[in-house]
Short mmCIF file of C-alpha atoms in Angstrom, two decimals:
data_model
loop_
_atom_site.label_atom_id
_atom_site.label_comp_id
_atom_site.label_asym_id
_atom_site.label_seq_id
_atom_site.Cartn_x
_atom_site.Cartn_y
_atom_site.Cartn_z
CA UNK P 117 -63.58 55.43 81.82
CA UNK P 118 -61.77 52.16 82.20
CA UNK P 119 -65.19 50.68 83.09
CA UNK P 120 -66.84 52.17 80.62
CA UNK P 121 -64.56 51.00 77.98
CA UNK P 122 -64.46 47.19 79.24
CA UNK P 123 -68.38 46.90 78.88
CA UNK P 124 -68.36 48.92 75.44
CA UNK P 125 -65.57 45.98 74.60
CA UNK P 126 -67.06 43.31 76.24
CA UNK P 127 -70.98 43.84 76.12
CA UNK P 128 -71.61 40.39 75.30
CA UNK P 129 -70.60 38.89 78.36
CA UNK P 130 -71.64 41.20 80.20
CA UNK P 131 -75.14 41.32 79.04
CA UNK P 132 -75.15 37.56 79.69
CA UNK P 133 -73.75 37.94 83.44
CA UNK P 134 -76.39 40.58 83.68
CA UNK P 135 -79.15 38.54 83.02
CA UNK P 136 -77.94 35.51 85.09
CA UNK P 137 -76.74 37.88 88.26
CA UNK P 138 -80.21 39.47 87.99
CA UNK P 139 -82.28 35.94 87.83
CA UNK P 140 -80.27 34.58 90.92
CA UNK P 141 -80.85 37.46 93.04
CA UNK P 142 -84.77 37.40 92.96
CA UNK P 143 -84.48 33.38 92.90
CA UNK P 144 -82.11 33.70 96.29
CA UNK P 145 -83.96 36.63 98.25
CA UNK P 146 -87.07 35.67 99.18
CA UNK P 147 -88.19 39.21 99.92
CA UNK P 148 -88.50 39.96 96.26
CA UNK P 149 -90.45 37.05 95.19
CA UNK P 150 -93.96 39.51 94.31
CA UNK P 151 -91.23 41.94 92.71
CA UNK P 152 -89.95 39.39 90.66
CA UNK P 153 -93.68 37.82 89.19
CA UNK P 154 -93.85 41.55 88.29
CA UNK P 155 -91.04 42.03 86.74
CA UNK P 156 -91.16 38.82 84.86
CA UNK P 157 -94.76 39.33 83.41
CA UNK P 158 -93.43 43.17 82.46
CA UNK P 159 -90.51 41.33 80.55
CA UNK P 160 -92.84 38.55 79.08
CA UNK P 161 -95.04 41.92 77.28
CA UNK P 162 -91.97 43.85 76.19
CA UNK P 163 -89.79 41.14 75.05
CA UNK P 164 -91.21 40.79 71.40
CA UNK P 165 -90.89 44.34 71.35
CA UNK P 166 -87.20 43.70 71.92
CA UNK P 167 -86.67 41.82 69.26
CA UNK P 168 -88.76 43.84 67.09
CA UNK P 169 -87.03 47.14 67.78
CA UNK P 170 -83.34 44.63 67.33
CA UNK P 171 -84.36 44.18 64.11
CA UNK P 172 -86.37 47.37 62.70
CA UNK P 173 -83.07 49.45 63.70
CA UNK P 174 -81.19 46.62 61.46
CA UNK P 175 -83.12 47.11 58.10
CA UNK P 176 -83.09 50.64 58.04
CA UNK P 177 -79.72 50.25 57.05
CA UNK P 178 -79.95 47.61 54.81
CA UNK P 179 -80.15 47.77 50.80
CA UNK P 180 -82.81 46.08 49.87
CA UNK P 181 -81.60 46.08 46.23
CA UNK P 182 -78.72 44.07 47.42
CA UNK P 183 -80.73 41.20 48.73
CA UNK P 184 -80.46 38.40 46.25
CA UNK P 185 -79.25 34.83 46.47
CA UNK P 186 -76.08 33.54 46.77
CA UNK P 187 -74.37 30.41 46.51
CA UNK P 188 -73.31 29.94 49.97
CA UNK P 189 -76.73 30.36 50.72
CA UNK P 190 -77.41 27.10 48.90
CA UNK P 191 -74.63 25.95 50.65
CA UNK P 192 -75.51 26.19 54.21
CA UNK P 193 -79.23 25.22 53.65
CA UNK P 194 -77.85 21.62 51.94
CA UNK P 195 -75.26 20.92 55.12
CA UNK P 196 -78.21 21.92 57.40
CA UNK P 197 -80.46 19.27 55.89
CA UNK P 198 -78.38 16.47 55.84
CA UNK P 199 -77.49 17.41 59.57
CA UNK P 200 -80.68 17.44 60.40
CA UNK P 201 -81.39 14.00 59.04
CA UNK P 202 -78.40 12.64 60.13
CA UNK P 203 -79.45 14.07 63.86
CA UNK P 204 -82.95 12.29 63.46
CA UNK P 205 -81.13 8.22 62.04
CA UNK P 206 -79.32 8.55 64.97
CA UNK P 207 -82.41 9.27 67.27
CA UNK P 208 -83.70 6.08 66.03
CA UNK P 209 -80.46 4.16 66.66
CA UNK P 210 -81.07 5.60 70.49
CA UNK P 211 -84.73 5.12 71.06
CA UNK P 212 -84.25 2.60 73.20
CA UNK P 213 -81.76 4.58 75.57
CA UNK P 214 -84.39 7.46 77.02
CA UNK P 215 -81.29 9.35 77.98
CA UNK P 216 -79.36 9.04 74.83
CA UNK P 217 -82.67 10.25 72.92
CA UNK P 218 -83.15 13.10 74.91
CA UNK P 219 -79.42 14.53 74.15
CA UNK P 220 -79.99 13.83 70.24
CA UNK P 221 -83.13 15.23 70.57
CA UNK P 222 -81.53 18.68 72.84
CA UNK P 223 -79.11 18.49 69.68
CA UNK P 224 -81.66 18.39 66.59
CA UNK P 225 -83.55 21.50 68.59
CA UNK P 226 -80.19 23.61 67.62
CA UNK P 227 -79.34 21.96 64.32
CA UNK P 228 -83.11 21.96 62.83
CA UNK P 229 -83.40 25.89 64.14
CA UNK P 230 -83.34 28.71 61.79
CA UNK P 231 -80.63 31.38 61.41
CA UNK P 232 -80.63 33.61 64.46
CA UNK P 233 -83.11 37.40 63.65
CA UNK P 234 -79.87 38.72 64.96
CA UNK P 235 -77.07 37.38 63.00
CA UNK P 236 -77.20 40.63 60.64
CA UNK P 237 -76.22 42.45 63.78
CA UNK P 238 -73.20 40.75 64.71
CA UNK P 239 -72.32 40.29 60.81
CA UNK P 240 -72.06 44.02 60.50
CA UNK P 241 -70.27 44.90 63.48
CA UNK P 242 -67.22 42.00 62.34
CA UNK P 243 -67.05 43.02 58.82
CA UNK P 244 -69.64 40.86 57.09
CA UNK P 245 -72.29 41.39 54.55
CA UNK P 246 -75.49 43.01 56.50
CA UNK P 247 -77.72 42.41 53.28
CA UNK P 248 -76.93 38.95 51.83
CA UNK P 249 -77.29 37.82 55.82
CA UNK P 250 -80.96 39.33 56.24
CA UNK P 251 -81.34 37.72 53.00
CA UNK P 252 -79.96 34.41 53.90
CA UNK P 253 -82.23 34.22 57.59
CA UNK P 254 -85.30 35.00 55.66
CA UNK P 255 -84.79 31.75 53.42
CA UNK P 256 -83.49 29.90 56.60
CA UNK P 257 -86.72 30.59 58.70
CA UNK P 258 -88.80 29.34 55.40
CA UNK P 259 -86.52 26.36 55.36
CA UNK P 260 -86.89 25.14 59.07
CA UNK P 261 -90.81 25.88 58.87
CA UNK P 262 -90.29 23.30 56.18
CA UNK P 263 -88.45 21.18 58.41
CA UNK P 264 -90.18 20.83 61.55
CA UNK P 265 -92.99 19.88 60.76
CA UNK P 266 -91.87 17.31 58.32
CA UNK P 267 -89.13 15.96 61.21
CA UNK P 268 -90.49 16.16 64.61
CA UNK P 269 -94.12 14.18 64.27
CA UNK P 270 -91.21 11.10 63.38
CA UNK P 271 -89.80 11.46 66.74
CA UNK P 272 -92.85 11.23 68.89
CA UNK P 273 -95.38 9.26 67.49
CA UNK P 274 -97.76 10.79 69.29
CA UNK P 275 -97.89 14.23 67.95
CA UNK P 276 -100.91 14.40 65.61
CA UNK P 277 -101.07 17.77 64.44
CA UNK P 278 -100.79 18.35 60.57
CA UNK P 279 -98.05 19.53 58.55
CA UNK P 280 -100.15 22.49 57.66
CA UNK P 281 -101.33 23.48 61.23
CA UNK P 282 -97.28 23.40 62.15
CA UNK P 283 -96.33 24.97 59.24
CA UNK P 284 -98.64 28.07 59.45
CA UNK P 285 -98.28 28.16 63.19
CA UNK P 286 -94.11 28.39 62.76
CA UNK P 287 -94.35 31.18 59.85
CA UNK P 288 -96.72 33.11 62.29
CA UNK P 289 -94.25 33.35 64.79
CA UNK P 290 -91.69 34.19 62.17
CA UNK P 291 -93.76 36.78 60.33
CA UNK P 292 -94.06 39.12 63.01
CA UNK P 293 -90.30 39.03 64.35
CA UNK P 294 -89.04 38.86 60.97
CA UNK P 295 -91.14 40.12 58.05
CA UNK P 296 -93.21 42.57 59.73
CA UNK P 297 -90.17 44.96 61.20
CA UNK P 298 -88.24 44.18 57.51
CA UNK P 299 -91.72 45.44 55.85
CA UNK P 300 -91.48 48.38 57.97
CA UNK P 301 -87.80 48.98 57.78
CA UNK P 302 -88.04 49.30 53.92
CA UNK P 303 -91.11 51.56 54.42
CA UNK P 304 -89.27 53.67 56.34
CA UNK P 305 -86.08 54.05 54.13
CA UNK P 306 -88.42 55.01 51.37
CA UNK P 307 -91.15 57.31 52.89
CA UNK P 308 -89.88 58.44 56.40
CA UNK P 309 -86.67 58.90 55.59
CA UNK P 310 -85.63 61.73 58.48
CA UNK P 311 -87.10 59.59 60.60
CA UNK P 312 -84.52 56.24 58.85
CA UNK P 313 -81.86 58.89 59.17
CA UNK P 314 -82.00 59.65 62.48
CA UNK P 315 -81.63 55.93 63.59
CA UNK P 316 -79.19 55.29 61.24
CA UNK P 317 -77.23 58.27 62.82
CA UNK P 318 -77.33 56.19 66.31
CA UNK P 319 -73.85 54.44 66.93
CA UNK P 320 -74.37 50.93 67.22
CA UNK P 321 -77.57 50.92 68.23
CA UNK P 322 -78.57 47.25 66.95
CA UNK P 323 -76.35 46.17 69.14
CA UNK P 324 -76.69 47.29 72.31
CA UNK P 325 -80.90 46.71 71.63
CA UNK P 326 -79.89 43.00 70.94
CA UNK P 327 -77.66 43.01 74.05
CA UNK P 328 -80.50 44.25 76.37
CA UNK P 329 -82.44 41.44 74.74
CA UNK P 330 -79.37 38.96 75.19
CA UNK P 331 -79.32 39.60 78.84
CA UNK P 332 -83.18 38.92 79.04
CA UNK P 333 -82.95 35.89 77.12
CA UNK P 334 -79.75 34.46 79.92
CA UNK P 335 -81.84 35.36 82.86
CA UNK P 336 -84.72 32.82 81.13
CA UNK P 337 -82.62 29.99 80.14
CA UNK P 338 -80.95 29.65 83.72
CA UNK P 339 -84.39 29.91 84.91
CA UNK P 340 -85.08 26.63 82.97
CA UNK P 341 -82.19 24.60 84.10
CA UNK P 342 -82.81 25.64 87.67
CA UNK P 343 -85.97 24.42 87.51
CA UNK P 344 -85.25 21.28 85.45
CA UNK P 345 -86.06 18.17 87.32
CA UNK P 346 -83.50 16.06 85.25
CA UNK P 347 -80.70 14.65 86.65
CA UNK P 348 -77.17 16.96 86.77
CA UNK P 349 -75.36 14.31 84.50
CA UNK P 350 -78.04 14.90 81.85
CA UNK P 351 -77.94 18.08 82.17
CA UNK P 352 -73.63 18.28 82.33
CA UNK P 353 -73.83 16.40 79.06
CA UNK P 354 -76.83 18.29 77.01
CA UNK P 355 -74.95 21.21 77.97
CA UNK P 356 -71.48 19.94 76.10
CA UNK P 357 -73.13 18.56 73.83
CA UNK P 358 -74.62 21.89 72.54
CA UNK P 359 -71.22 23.45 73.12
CA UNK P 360 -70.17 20.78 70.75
CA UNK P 361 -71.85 21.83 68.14
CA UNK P 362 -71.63 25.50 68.42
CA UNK P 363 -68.21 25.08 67.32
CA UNK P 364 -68.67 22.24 64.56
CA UNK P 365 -70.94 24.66 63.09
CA UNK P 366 -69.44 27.18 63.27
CA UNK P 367 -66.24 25.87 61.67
CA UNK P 368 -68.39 24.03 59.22
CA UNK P 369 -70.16 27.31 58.10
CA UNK P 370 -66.62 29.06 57.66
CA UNK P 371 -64.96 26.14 55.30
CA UNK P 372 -68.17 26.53 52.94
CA UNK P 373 -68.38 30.70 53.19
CA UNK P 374 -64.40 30.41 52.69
CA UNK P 375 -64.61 28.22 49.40
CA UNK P 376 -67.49 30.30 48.50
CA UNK P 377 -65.89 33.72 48.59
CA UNK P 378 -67.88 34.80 51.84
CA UNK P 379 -66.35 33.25 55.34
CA UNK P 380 -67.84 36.01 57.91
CA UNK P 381 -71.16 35.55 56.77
CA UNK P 382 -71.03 31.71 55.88
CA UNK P 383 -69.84 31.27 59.24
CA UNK P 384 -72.34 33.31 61.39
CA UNK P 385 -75.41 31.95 58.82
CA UNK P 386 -74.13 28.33 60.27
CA UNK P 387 -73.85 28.79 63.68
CA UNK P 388 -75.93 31.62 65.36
CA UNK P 389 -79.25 29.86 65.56
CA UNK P 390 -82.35 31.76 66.43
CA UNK P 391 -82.49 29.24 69.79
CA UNK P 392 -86.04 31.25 70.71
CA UNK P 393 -87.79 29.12 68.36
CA UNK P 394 -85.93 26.20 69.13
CA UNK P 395 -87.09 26.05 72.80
CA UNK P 396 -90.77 26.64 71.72
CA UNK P 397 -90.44 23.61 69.19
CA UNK P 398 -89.00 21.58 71.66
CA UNK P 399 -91.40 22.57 74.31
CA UNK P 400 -94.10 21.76 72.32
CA UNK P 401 -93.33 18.50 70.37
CA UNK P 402 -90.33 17.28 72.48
CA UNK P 403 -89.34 16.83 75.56
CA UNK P 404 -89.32 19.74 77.37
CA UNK P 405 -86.13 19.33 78.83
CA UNK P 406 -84.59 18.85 75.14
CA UNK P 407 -84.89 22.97 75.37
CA UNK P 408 -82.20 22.79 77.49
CA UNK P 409 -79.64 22.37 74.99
CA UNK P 410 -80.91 25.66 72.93
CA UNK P 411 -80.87 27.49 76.35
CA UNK P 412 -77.19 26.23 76.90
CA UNK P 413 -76.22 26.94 73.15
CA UNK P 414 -77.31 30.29 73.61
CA UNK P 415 -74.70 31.03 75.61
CA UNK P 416 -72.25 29.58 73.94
CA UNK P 417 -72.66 31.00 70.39
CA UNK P 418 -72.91 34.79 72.18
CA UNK P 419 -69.33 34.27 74.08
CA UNK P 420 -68.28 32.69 70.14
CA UNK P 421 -70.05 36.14 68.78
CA UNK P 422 -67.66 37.75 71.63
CA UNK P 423 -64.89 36.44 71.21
CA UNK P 424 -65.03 37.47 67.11
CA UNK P 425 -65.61 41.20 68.35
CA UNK P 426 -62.50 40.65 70.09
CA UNK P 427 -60.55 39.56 67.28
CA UNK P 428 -62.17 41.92 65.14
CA UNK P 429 -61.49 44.90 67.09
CA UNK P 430 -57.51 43.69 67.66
CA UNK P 431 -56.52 43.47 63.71
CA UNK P 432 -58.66 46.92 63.23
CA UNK P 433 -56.95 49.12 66.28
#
């Protein structure tokens, strides 16, 4: 029971030394290398599905009718531009220090990212507002398919692709881990609704779908620092860096959701990033290695997300 208890309380953390225990025992034992490509193509089909499920179980309990603008939206989306642009002047001021680039550049992945798919989850589970945060990371993942393409063909010259081509290609991806299982959820709610019931009725169940996913998604960002050629000092710093800046936006989020009458969900809008996207952008019009820093800052905003359960549960026993 004891056991039970501690990974009910701490599922976070333990869904992230799942997924790292797991990827370092097929890395380490040879004898399960054929296992492992198996496993990892099985995990490469049924991870969208993941995230789907995540957030389909999320917006049948939304209400939709509560789902309007508000100011600390506005809020957020202003301090996340000028980040961004002060991220990219200082890239410039770098350029001619490789190193120095790539850390900005392992920084503007985070910063430029959208709101995290998952951030409702947590929200509701600390005492937030589940329906002005689905709200708020549908404008965000407009916003940074705004962004990206505007910002990143600046960085490296050499990128010739269109701002349409990027732009479509980024709400693709978006559309069907965002507005496809929100189009459903409200479908659901309206015309199946034994069917929203009964998931409704599931404790929790958000939750410990995203922490399945969580543990996935640890396993896969270990995997790309172990196999990061880059030197351990770059790595040492991208990973501070983004641990940095986990907590600067986090703290920045709170201040504006505090002035603004909403600090739970101003604070979790700022911070939890959806990092997924982040290491495809950088992947694809970065360095690769700048995906390091959204791999690292994955873990850190999950054991911030933990640590606000904690505190949570403590002034509600």
């Amino acid at each position: 029971m004891k056991i039970k208890q501690f990974v009910k309380d701490w599922t976070l953390p333990v869904a992230i030394a799942t997924g790292i225990i797991v990827y370092f025992l097929f890395y380490l034992v040879p004898q399960l290398d054929a296992a492992g490509d198996t496993l990892g193509r099985i995990v490469d089909a049924i991870f969208p599905m993941m995230v789907f499920s995540t957030l389909f179980s999320t917006y049948c309990r939304i209400d939709f009718h509560q789902m309007r603008p508000h100011r600390w939206h506005v809020g957020i989306l202003v301090v996340q531009l000028l980040l961004v642009a002060l991220n990219i002047w200082i890239i410039f001021q770098v350029e001619a220090d490789p190193e120095q680039k790539l850390l900005w550049e392992s920084v503007l992945t985070c910063v430029i990212g959208p709101c995290a798919t998952a951030a409702p989850v947590v929200t509701a589970k600390i005492g937030g507002n589940i329906n002005t945060m689905t709200a708020y990371v549908v404008m965000s993942a407009f916003a940074s398919a705004l962004m990206i393409p505007v910002a990143f063909p600046l960085l490296e010259r050499g990128v010739s692709t269109g701002f349409w081509p990027v732009f479509f290609v980024i709400l693709q991806k978006l559309a069907l881990v965002l507005v496809l299982p929100l189009v459903l959820g409200w479908l659901v709610q309206h015309y199946a609704k034994r069917l929203c019931a009964w998931i409704v009725s599931i404790p929790d169940l958000s939750f410990y779908l995203w922490s399945a996913q969580l543990a996935v998604t640890s396993g896969v960002t270990v995997r790309n620092i172990v196999h990061s050629d880059v030197a351990l000092r770059t790595l040492l710093m991208i990973a501070v860096m983004s641990l940095i800046l986990c907590f600067v936006l986090f703290l920045i989020g709170r201040s504006i959701g505090r002035h603004l009458n909403d600090e739970i969900d101003g604070g979790q809008a700022s911070f939890q990033k959806n990092t997924a996207l982040s290491i495809w952008v950088a992947y694809t019009y970065l360095n690769p290695v700048a995906s390091v820093g959204a791999g690292c800052y994955v873990l850190w905003q999950n054991i911030v997300n933990s640590l606000e359960l904690y505190e949570y549960r403590k002034r509600h026993a």
